[in-house]
Amino acid sequence: MKNLAYLNKYFAKYKWRILAGVFCIICSNLLSTYNPEFVQKAVDEIAANFKNVNNAGQVSEAFKGKLTKDILFFFLEYLGVALLAGGFTFLMRQTINVSSRMIEADLKNDIYNHYQKLDVAFYRRHNTGDLMNRITEDVSRVRMYVGPAIMYSVNLFFTIVFVTTRMFMKNPHVALFVLIPLPVLSFLIYYINELVEKASSQIQAKLSDLTTDAQETYSGIRVVQAYAREKEMVAHFDEESEAYKEKQLNLAKIDSVYFPAMSFLIGCSVSLVVFIGGIQVGLGKMTPGALAAFLMFTNMLMWPVSSLGFTASMIQRAIASQKRINEFLNYKPDIADGKGIDKPLQGEIAFEHVSFTYPDTGIQALKDISFKVKPGERLAIIGRTGSGKTTIADLVMRMYDASSGKIYMDGTDIKDFSLYSLRRQIGFVPQDVFLFSETITDNISFGLDQSDKQTAAVYAGYASIGSEIERFPEGYDTIVGERGVTLSGGQKQRISIARALIKKPNILLLDDCLSAVDTATEKEIQQNFDQVLAGKSAIIITHRIFSLIRFDNIIVLEDGKIVEQGKHHELLQKGGVYAGIYEKQLYEQRAEVNTGS
Ligand SMILES: Nc1ncnc2c1ncn2[C@@H]1O[C@H](COP(=O)(O)OP(=O)(O)OP(=O)(O)O)[C@@H](O)[C@H]1O
Ligand SMILES: [Mg+2]
């Protein structure tokens, strides 16, 4: 139960609404218990006047008039109370269900908000499906506790109190017999519910297999078709689908036992009342009207008592779900705000003996890295795949913290900055480009508060993508990604560069951002960069040498270590790794020219 304590703050927020709901439950229950009393009076009245019926079965005129009047009066009383009770039931649902929906929305927002703060390490450990599930499925299970479960429990409590009091006042003997089958009914329903629950969760798991399967096929449809594996894919899906159907049929079987079992037990209760009550009436210990009232009370108890079973399993499910939600809510990201310093950065970046080991795999990606970029300077980091370049970028962005050593920005340990301040001031182009399914303008303006086509076009120009965008029929309003145009790798990279530049940051961090563009475009961008980068500090990560950009320092990484460091001509003179890469690149370029590509 302590898992659900997290929800108390929401209950406090909506306490008046919920209390109003509870008040409505009490009123509606209290009123409903009057109706059997009216029926009792009416039946007793009729029974008492049987003497007015003569042997031929004729009723005297005077009595007919009185009976009609009385019965009409009972009818009106009954109708009035039923209407009032119905009104309160309506209000109860309106207040409690509405607050449960509000709490659901609040909880979803809180979880979403928290997700935004979690670090990369967290996202590596949990898959998207799991994250989605907790914010949708689990939250809706918790809502069942916040709304219906609480409503049914309160309802059950007051119904039992009011109804049993009246029954015991009428005839304790019969009352006792009415109550005997109820716990059995309750338990049986709980038991069946558990079975249903187990079957449903199996179905849920199968369904998620099925959707993942279908989704994979759709996303990979080009590979599937290219390898002519359609038949096998269909066969596999068929198998999964069959398994899903089996589980559904199993659930249907359990479901079909449910209602007959319930009707049977309710029937037992009712016949018990008729039997025991009949004897009591025969013995003159109870009026026929009271027996009728008893039958009504028995019916009134049935629904809330049978709801006890599934209220209990609803609460159990909510506990399990809230536990899963709390697991995420209580996760404290390792990457935190430190002292929360927020100051404009000049752009000095210093690594001092930084080493880094990936926590999950234990792979040591960086070993004793030291370098310094002064404000306005440009650093190139070159190295083979897997040498640790992206890891350096991730450390600068504080996606991870260094395992040892220190990283400073303008002389302040980056751990002391507020993450917001630090990241906002760096223009970062990640290696794996991600664009949102929105317009190109919106994608380029992502880091700004407002998107503006003109400004976006200027920066698209710097990233050498402007003319290509203008050639799209809808230009800058073209929607990118799943719902729109599929961009080429190189186009995506350049939009991502424009997105970083438009923030006008003092620091730029570009991770292999030209790997997918051709040499001509690469050259064009390099030429633009000299102007774009003026006065900014920049770290440019690449596996190719950009000889057109003037770098103040070049680092050559190998296996997480700096193996060479210096300016372009110094490194060429050295004749080491860098010179080797350069020569290879020149050779490739010459080959390209010769083949005319
Ligand atoms: N999230 C991660 N968890 C565990 N190990 C990782 C992770 N990311 C990278 N590594 C490992 O760290 C090492 C350095 O990876 P990194 O991505 O920094 O290389 P890179 O120089 O950027 O390579 P590339 O040129 O291919 O982008 C590699 O051995 C890689 O397997
Ligand atoms: Mg990389």
XYZ file of C-alpha atoms and ligand atoms in Angstrom:
629
model
C 0.000 0.000 0.000
C 2.887 2.368 0.701
C 3.502 2.494 -3.032
C 0.197 4.276 -3.411
C 1.167 6.900 -0.831
C 2.726 8.830 -3.685
C -0.789 9.642 -4.838
C -1.756 11.393 -1.605
C -0.557 14.739 -2.867
C -3.055 14.513 -5.703
C -5.837 13.544 -3.318
C -4.957 16.613 -1.269
C -5.110 18.764 -4.387
C -8.620 17.600 -5.281
C -9.852 17.007 -1.739
C -13.002 19.147 -1.980
C -14.134 17.505 -5.155
C -13.523 14.051 -3.713
C -15.234 14.892 -0.418
C -18.231 16.187 -2.358
C -18.250 12.850 -4.172
C -18.202 10.922 -0.891
C -21.053 13.095 0.380
C -23.059 12.223 -2.742
C -22.384 8.518 -2.197
C -23.734 8.753 1.347
C -26.844 10.650 0.249
C -27.618 8.347 -2.633
C -27.174 5.259 -0.413
C -29.235 6.633 2.400
C -32.057 7.587 0.057
C -32.036 4.249 -1.731
C -32.688 2.413 1.539
C -36.095 4.148 1.794
C -37.515 2.523 -1.290
C -37.895 -0.980 0.156
C -39.736 0.646 3.075
C -42.302 2.125 0.687
C -42.738 -1.226 -1.005
C -43.184 -2.842 2.396
C -45.900 -0.356 3.293
C -47.657 -0.859 -0.029
C -47.568 -4.653 0.161
C -48.695 -4.680 3.777
C -51.534 -2.366 2.929
C -52.696 -4.674 0.181
C -52.296 -7.763 2.379
C -54.141 -6.191 5.297
C -57.077 -5.422 3.094
C -57.570 -8.874 1.691
C -60.535 -9.100 4.040
C -62.271 -6.535 1.851
C -62.316 -9.009 -0.970
C -65.505 -11.114 -1.016
C -65.682 -14.759 -1.886
C -66.432 -14.035 -5.512
C -63.179 -12.124 -5.639
C -64.883 -8.743 -5.960
C -63.493 -5.684 -4.262
C -65.765 -3.078 -2.697
C -65.881 0.272 -4.475
C -64.849 2.269 -1.391
C -61.817 0.063 -0.867
C -60.876 0.233 -4.525
C -60.740 4.026 -4.289
C -58.632 4.014 -1.118
C -56.214 1.409 -2.432
C -55.744 3.252 -5.702
C -55.078 6.450 -3.807
C -52.618 4.838 -1.382
C -50.779 2.931 -4.040
C -50.521 6.069 -6.154
C -49.089 7.846 -3.156
C -46.487 5.086 -2.562
C -45.664 5.173 -6.209
C -45.001 8.912 -6.111
C -42.927 8.583 -2.937
C -40.917 5.804 -4.526
C -40.413 7.735 -7.734
C -39.355 10.907 -5.913
C -36.774 9.134 -3.777
C -35.476 7.115 -6.713
C -35.040 10.287 -8.736
C -33.211 12.014 -5.911
C -30.946 9.014 -5.301
C -30.287 8.831 -9.037
C -29.355 12.502 -9.046
C -26.824 11.934 -6.287
C -25.400 8.898 -8.086
C -24.929 11.085 -11.142
C -23.144 13.750 -9.076
C -20.998 11.104 -7.372
C -19.779 9.824 -10.739
C -19.248 13.350 -11.994
C -17.132 14.376 -9.035
C -15.112 11.231 -8.404
C -14.580 10.125 -11.978
C -13.720 13.647 -13.031
C -11.150 14.021 -10.260
C -9.677 10.651 -11.185
C -9.246 11.892 -14.757
C -7.620 15.071 -13.451
C -5.252 13.088 -11.259
C -4.465 10.859 -14.232
C -3.529 13.892 -16.318
C -1.423 15.365 -13.496
C 0.388 12.096 -12.975
C 1.101 11.747 -16.692
C 2.485 15.266 -16.844
C 4.647 14.672 -13.794
C 6.073 11.482 -15.253
C 6.703 13.138 -18.616
C 8.376 16.021 -16.880
C 10.565 13.631 -14.945
C 11.472 11.670 -18.082
C 12.903 14.891 -19.534
C 15.373 15.116 -16.665
C 16.683 11.568 -16.853
C 20.160 11.039 -18.210
C 21.428 9.120 -21.207
C 22.579 6.269 -18.996
C 18.978 5.750 -17.877
C 17.657 5.767 -21.424
C 20.253 3.215 -22.441
C 19.038 0.872 -19.741
C 15.310 1.095 -20.498
C 13.690 0.639 -23.836
C 11.135 3.021 -25.268
C 8.325 0.490 -25.013
C 8.836 0.239 -21.268
C 8.858 4.010 -20.844
C 5.702 4.331 -22.929
C 3.973 1.575 -21.032
C 4.536 3.162 -17.656
C 3.188 6.508 -18.747
C 0.101 5.015 -20.425
C -0.901 1.520 -19.247
C 0.345 1.849 -15.703
C -1.131 5.295 -15.242
C -4.538 4.116 -16.406
C -4.395 1.243 -13.935
C -3.591 3.685 -11.188
C -6.534 5.777 -12.304
C -8.812 2.799 -11.713
C -7.729 2.956 -8.081
C -8.043 6.718 -7.791
C -11.534 6.707 -9.326
C -13.664 3.590 -9.482
C -11.892 1.581 -6.778
C -12.303 4.292 -4.182
C -15.851 5.010 -5.309
C -16.852 1.342 -5.071
C -15.193 0.898 -1.688
C -16.924 3.899 -0.151
C -20.164 2.855 -1.788
C -19.817 -0.680 -0.496
C -19.105 0.500 3.012
C -22.139 2.757 3.259
C -24.484 0.361 1.485
C -23.551 -2.395 3.906
C -23.917 -0.106 6.917
C -27.288 1.334 5.889
C -28.818 -1.828 4.449
C -27.752 -4.223 7.196
C -28.904 -1.801 9.903
C -32.349 -1.715 8.352
C -32.429 -5.473 7.855
C -31.399 -6.228 11.434
C -33.982 -3.766 12.686
C -36.640 -5.623 10.750
C -35.675 -9.211 11.470
C -32.189 -10.206 12.703
C -32.859 -13.867 11.972
C -33.509 -13.411 8.259
C -30.828 -10.716 8.023
C -28.209 -13.214 9.138
C -29.202 -15.656 6.411
C -29.013 -12.969 3.772
C -25.457 -12.147 4.764
C -24.086 -15.711 4.827
C -23.547 -16.222 1.060
C -22.070 -12.755 0.545
C -18.440 -13.448 1.551
C -18.478 -16.525 -0.675
C -19.747 -14.406 -3.563
C -17.117 -11.807 -2.935
C -14.300 -14.311 -2.751
C -15.422 -16.171 -5.839
C -15.469 -12.996 -7.860
C -12.033 -12.069 -6.586
C -10.762 -15.487 -7.616
C -12.258 -15.324 -11.100
C -10.882 -11.829 -11.474
C -7.400 -13.070 -10.712
C -7.769 -15.668 -13.448
C -8.995 -12.996 -15.839
C -6.096 -10.786 -14.830
C -3.529 -13.506 -15.438
C -5.033 -14.288 -18.823
C -5.188 -10.603 -19.752
C -1.579 -9.954 -18.888
C -0.564 -12.908 -21.040
C -2.654 -11.438 -23.818
C -1.042 -8.056 -23.288
C 2.434 -9.566 -23.561
C 1.487 -11.484 -26.700
C -0.056 -8.388 -28.209
C 3.094 -6.411 -27.576
C 5.118 -9.183 -29.291
C 2.734 -9.016 -32.178
C 2.948 -5.239 -32.571
C 6.727 -5.205 -32.226
C 6.840 -7.865 -34.897
C 4.598 -5.961 -37.271
C 6.388 -2.703 -36.597
C 9.802 -4.236 -37.314
C 8.511 -5.622 -40.571
C 7.088 -2.290 -41.671
C 10.205 -0.313 -40.770
C 12.412 -2.893 -42.388
C 10.110 -3.511 -45.352
C 12.820 -2.526 -47.823
C 15.181 -5.133 -46.441
C 12.398 -7.736 -46.253
C 11.443 -7.184 -49.875
C 14.993 -6.895 -51.109
C 15.801 -10.288 -49.576
C 12.467 -11.730 -50.777
C 11.574 -12.900 -47.269
C 7.888 -11.909 -47.403
C 6.583 -15.470 -47.189
C 8.675 -16.298 -44.151
C 7.630 -13.074 -42.465
C 3.955 -13.851 -43.089
C 4.405 -17.368 -41.734
C 6.072 -16.050 -38.635
C 3.355 -13.473 -38.079
C 0.741 -16.163 -38.573
C 2.323 -18.218 -35.810
C 2.382 -15.299 -33.396
C -1.157 -14.399 -34.349
C -2.320 -17.944 -33.659
C -0.748 -17.874 -30.207
C -2.506 -14.587 -29.528
C -5.844 -16.051 -30.595
C -5.391 -19.047 -28.253
C -4.856 -16.710 -25.319
C -7.927 -14.678 -26.247
C -10.072 -17.816 -26.438
C -8.808 -18.835 -23.028
C -9.925 -15.497 -21.610
C -13.301 -15.796 -23.292
C -13.791 -19.150 -21.537
C -13.093 -17.662 -18.123
C -15.327 -14.723 -18.934
C -18.219 -16.991 -19.800
C -18.093 -18.658 -16.374
C -18.114 -15.295 -14.651
C -21.700 -14.141 -15.079
C -23.426 -17.516 -14.683
C -21.472 -18.063 -11.447
C -22.516 -14.667 -10.189
C -26.164 -15.190 -11.089
C -26.111 -18.556 -9.379
C -24.834 -17.145 -6.092
C -27.223 -14.220 -6.204
C -30.004 -16.688 -6.909
C -28.955 -18.722 -3.847
C -29.162 -15.641 -1.651
C -32.577 -14.679 -2.964
C -34.067 -18.150 -2.568
C -32.659 -18.328 0.948
C -34.495 -15.116 1.784
C -37.720 -16.426 0.262
C -37.416 -19.676 2.163
C -36.438 -18.354 5.603
C -38.550 -15.207 5.221
C -41.541 -17.302 4.088
C -41.318 -19.370 7.264
C -41.113 -16.219 9.364
C -44.168 -14.759 7.631
C -45.991 -18.062 8.194
C -45.104 -17.919 11.884
C -46.417 -14.384 11.964
C -43.003 -12.973 12.940
C -42.793 -10.883 9.816
C -45.247 -9.176 7.490
C -45.338 -10.022 3.765
C -44.288 -6.423 3.110
C -41.155 -6.909 5.202
C -40.337 -9.994 3.147
C -40.671 -7.936 -0.025
C -38.423 -5.283 1.506
C -35.892 -7.985 2.394
C -35.803 -9.181 -1.187
C -35.082 -5.655 -2.322
C -32.365 -5.164 0.281
C -30.739 -8.424 -0.794
C -30.627 -7.175 -4.359
C -29.218 -3.857 -3.222
C -26.346 -5.623 -1.487
C -25.433 -7.845 -4.399
C -23.799 -5.371 -6.733
C -21.563 -3.639 -4.168
C -20.559 -6.953 -2.612
C -19.702 -8.499 -5.934
C -17.761 -5.357 -6.762
C -15.644 -6.028 -3.659
C -13.854 -8.805 -5.523
C -12.816 -6.757 -8.464
C -12.220 -3.639 -6.390
C -9.628 -5.673 -4.518
C -7.914 -6.780 -7.707
C -8.143 -3.249 -9.103
C -6.282 -2.006 -6.044
C -3.723 -4.773 -6.358
C -3.066 -3.864 -9.962
C -2.803 -0.196 -9.060
C -0.223 -1.026 -6.391
C 1.869 -2.976 -8.887
C 1.604 -0.202 -11.456
C 2.361 2.612 -9.058
C 5.385 0.641 -7.917
C 6.651 0.581 -11.486
C 5.941 4.290 -11.864
C 7.686 5.087 -8.581
C 10.749 3.156 -9.724
C 11.196 5.746 -12.453
C 10.066 8.739 -10.422
C 12.540 7.903 -7.673
C 15.413 7.498 -10.099
C 17.821 10.302 -9.402
C 19.874 11.094 -12.493
C 23.630 11.024 -11.855
C 23.970 14.099 -13.983
C 22.701 16.910 -11.792
C 22.863 20.667 -11.619
C 25.782 20.912 -9.176
C 25.973 24.435 -7.877
C 23.578 25.520 -10.610
C 25.872 28.224 -11.968
C 24.309 30.103 -14.857
C 26.694 32.495 -16.578
C 27.423 33.476 -20.156
C 30.289 31.364 -21.500
C 33.260 32.887 -23.300
C 34.139 29.512 -24.711
C 37.211 28.201 -22.917
C 37.102 24.419 -22.671
C 39.716 22.433 -20.798
C 40.072 18.677 -20.258
C 42.493 17.734 -17.493
C 43.526 14.065 -17.335
C 40.045 12.884 -18.212
C 39.370 9.165 -18.342
C 36.031 7.572 -18.943
C 34.663 4.062 -18.643
C 31.112 3.272 -19.809
C 29.278 2.168 -16.673
C 27.183 -0.548 -18.341
C 29.823 -2.272 -20.396
C 33.005 -1.439 -18.545
C 34.600 -0.344 -21.818
C 37.255 2.264 -21.163
C 36.662 4.757 -23.953
C 38.992 7.579 -22.883
C 42.374 7.432 -21.199
C 44.016 10.456 -19.645
C 42.828 13.076 -22.130
C 44.052 16.635 -21.652
C 43.613 19.605 -23.975
C 42.558 23.200 -23.904
C 40.522 25.324 -26.283
C 40.788 29.057 -25.660
C 37.857 31.365 -26.485
C 37.586 31.731 -30.255
C 39.908 28.785 -30.959
C 39.152 25.754 -33.084
C 40.049 22.205 -32.211
C 39.780 19.233 -34.526
C 39.552 15.733 -33.123
C 40.443 13.049 -35.606
C 40.497 9.334 -35.098
C 39.395 6.006 -36.392
C 35.987 4.558 -35.591
C 35.676 3.574 -31.952
C 38.606 5.742 -30.878
C 36.482 7.722 -28.408
C 35.565 10.888 -30.304
C 31.845 10.833 -29.595
C 32.603 10.042 -25.990
C 34.495 13.342 -25.722
C 31.487 15.174 -27.169
C 29.156 13.440 -24.706
C 31.354 14.508 -21.810
C 31.350 18.138 -22.984
C 27.540 18.046 -23.209
C 27.421 16.319 -19.822
C 25.511 13.352 -21.135
C 27.929 11.490 -18.884
C 30.380 12.616 -16.225
C 34.068 11.785 -16.474
C 35.148 8.762 -14.415
C 38.281 10.641 -13.391
C 39.877 13.949 -14.220
C 38.146 17.281 -14.621
C 36.502 19.274 -17.372
C 36.388 23.052 -17.078
C 34.443 25.705 -18.949
C 35.770 29.213 -18.489
C 37.699 27.862 -15.519
C 34.621 26.441 -13.752
C 34.116 22.715 -13.296
C 31.284 21.801 -15.682
C 29.610 19.831 -12.891
C 28.941 23.154 -11.155
C 26.915 24.613 -14.001
C 23.197 24.272 -14.306
C 22.620 21.772 -17.096
C 20.181 24.135 -18.747
C 22.688 26.984 -18.856
C 25.524 24.771 -20.098
C 23.640 23.003 -22.853
C 21.791 26.080 -24.035
C 25.082 27.816 -24.767
C 26.592 25.040 -26.848
C 25.610 24.401 -30.456
C 25.789 20.642 -30.673
C 25.485 18.542 -33.805
C 25.307 14.923 -32.685
C 26.640 12.140 -34.826
C 23.328 10.317 -35.089
C 21.132 13.039 -36.484
C 17.583 13.143 -35.235
C 14.942 15.344 -36.815
C 11.373 15.725 -35.597
C 8.370 14.991 -37.805
C 7.763 18.688 -38.291
C 8.523 21.315 -40.918
C 12.109 22.063 -41.878
C 11.708 25.572 -40.439
C 10.595 24.155 -37.095
C 13.452 21.674 -37.080
C 16.060 24.327 -37.745
C 14.530 26.684 -35.173
C 14.253 23.944 -32.531
C 16.629 25.612 -30.083
C 14.854 28.965 -30.323
C 11.659 30.089 -28.667
C 10.105 31.058 -31.965
C 10.525 29.621 -35.413
C 10.993 32.008 -38.268
C 11.364 31.010 -41.895
C 13.641 33.893 -42.912
C 16.175 33.256 -40.153
C 16.008 29.528 -40.763
C 16.796 30.145 -44.432
C 19.882 32.222 -43.572
C 21.350 29.437 -41.427
C 20.345 26.755 -43.911
C 22.475 28.755 -46.348
C 25.499 28.582 -44.012
C 25.029 24.833 -43.808
C 24.837 24.616 -47.639
C 21.372 23.087 -47.634
C 19.354 26.206 -48.556
C 19.086 25.668 -52.299
C 18.126 22.016 -51.842
C 15.335 22.953 -49.449
C 14.034 25.559 -51.877
C 13.785 22.897 -54.544
C 11.228 20.954 -52.468
C 7.685 21.817 -53.621
C 6.836 23.092 -50.171
C 10.252 24.529 -49.424
C 10.798 25.288 -45.760
C 7.283 24.072 -44.919
C 8.150 20.537 -45.980
C 7.403 18.045 -43.245
C 10.334 15.804 -42.447
C 10.410 12.152 -41.491
C 7.682 9.568 -41.046
C 4.806 11.814 -42.030
C 6.616 13.627 -44.808
C 9.642 13.756 -47.018
C 12.445 11.309 -46.375
C 15.676 13.286 -46.417
C 19.000 11.841 -47.398
C 21.622 11.305 -44.716
C 23.636 14.283 -45.926
C 20.569 16.540 -46.007
C 19.670 15.604 -42.466
C 23.210 16.307 -41.305
C 23.178 19.770 -42.821
C 19.776 20.653 -41.355
C 21.165 19.544 -38.040
C 24.155 21.888 -38.557
C 21.792 24.779 -39.317
C 19.884 23.918 -36.141
C 23.082 24.278 -34.098
C 24.217 27.485 -35.815
C 20.912 29.335 -35.492
C 21.315 29.402 -31.692
C 24.346 31.681 -32.254
C 26.257 29.857 -29.530
C 29.726 30.851 -28.425
C 30.693 27.210 -28.474
C 30.115 24.782 -31.310
C 30.521 21.058 -31.013
C 30.194 19.135 -34.246
C 30.402 15.355 -34.148
C 31.242 13.853 -37.519
C 28.659 16.119 -39.086
C 29.859 15.880 -42.676
C 30.340 12.145 -42.899
C 27.427 11.718 -45.308
C 28.004 14.626 -47.686
C 29.983 14.493 -50.922
C 33.382 16.124 -51.275
C 32.046 19.119 -53.211
C 29.469 19.982 -50.532
C 32.040 19.274 -47.845
C 34.302 21.817 -49.471
C 31.512 24.383 -49.696
C 30.639 23.977 -46.017
C 34.295 24.193 -44.996
C 34.497 27.497 -46.829
C 31.353 28.787 -45.085
C 32.659 27.622 -41.733
C 35.558 30.031 -41.718
C 32.997 32.814 -41.633
C 30.443 31.056 -39.395
C 33.003 30.052 -36.801
C 34.589 33.500 -36.527
C 34.914 34.428 -32.852
C 33.466 31.121 -31.630
C 35.163 28.260 -29.896
C 34.670 25.074 -31.837
C 35.402 21.402 -31.426
C 35.017 19.614 -34.710
C 35.071 15.849 -34.616
C 35.770 14.114 -37.875
C 37.381 11.123 -39.433
C 38.434 13.166 -42.471
C 40.884 16.011 -42.522
C 39.311 19.406 -43.226
C 42.271 21.215 -44.717
C 40.186 24.239 -45.649
C 39.390 25.138 -42.052
C 42.157 26.775 -40.078
C 42.505 24.820 -36.812
C 44.445 26.093 -33.831
C 44.990 22.575 -32.642
C 44.381 19.078 -33.930
C 44.173 16.011 -31.735
C 44.615 12.540 -33.105
C 42.887 9.899 -31.022
C 43.637 6.237 -31.052
C 42.061 3.730 -28.753
C 40.938 6.446 -26.317
C 44.376 8.056 -26.097
C 45.824 11.171 -27.683
C 48.603 9.955 -29.932
C 49.433 13.167 -31.796
C 48.662 16.802 -31.247
C 49.522 20.016 -33.073
C 48.732 22.215 -36.059
C 48.100 20.873 -39.550
C 51.585 21.521 -40.956
C 53.302 20.332 -37.772
C 51.486 17.038 -37.901
C 52.230 16.630 -41.593
C 55.898 17.214 -40.925
C 55.836 14.624 -38.182
C 54.877 11.983 -40.714
C 52.787 9.978 -38.222
C 49.157 8.853 -38.080
C 47.785 12.238 -39.195
C 50.098 12.457 -42.174
C 49.067 8.939 -43.097
C 45.358 9.842 -43.034
C 46.073 12.973 -45.077
C 47.982 11.107 -47.740
C 45.261 8.508 -48.047
C 42.664 11.262 -48.404
C 44.651 13.046 -51.118
C 45.029 9.786 -52.945
C 41.266 9.184 -52.799
C 40.551 12.693 -54.038
C 42.897 12.245 -56.958
C 41.232 8.950 -57.788
C 37.854 10.704 -57.669
C 39.050 13.376 -60.070
C 40.485 10.759 -62.406
C 37.331 8.682 -62.527
C 35.377 11.876 -63.014
C 33.054 11.293 -60.072
N 26.827 3.857 -24.727
C 27.910 3.109 -24.724
N 28.023 2.128 -23.828
C 29.121 1.366 -23.808
N 30.169 1.506 -24.606
C 30.133 2.470 -25.533
C 28.997 3.329 -25.647
N 29.222 4.203 -26.641
C 30.430 3.905 -27.128
N 30.999 2.878 -26.478
C 32.340 2.312 -26.721
O 33.272 3.321 -26.462
C 34.295 3.314 -27.455
C 34.401 4.687 -28.090
O 33.198 4.967 -28.765
P 32.903 6.351 -29.491
O 31.482 6.339 -29.882
O 33.365 7.457 -28.625
O 33.821 6.227 -30.780
P 33.949 7.230 -32.004
O 35.376 7.618 -32.077
O 32.961 8.295 -31.902
O 33.618 6.273 -33.225
P 32.917 6.643 -34.624
O 33.918 7.317 -35.475
O 32.518 5.319 -35.170
O 31.759 7.489 -34.297
C 33.935 2.217 -28.418
O 34.742 1.106 -28.097
C 32.501 1.908 -28.166
O 32.236 0.546 -28.317
Mg 31.402 8.808 -32.961
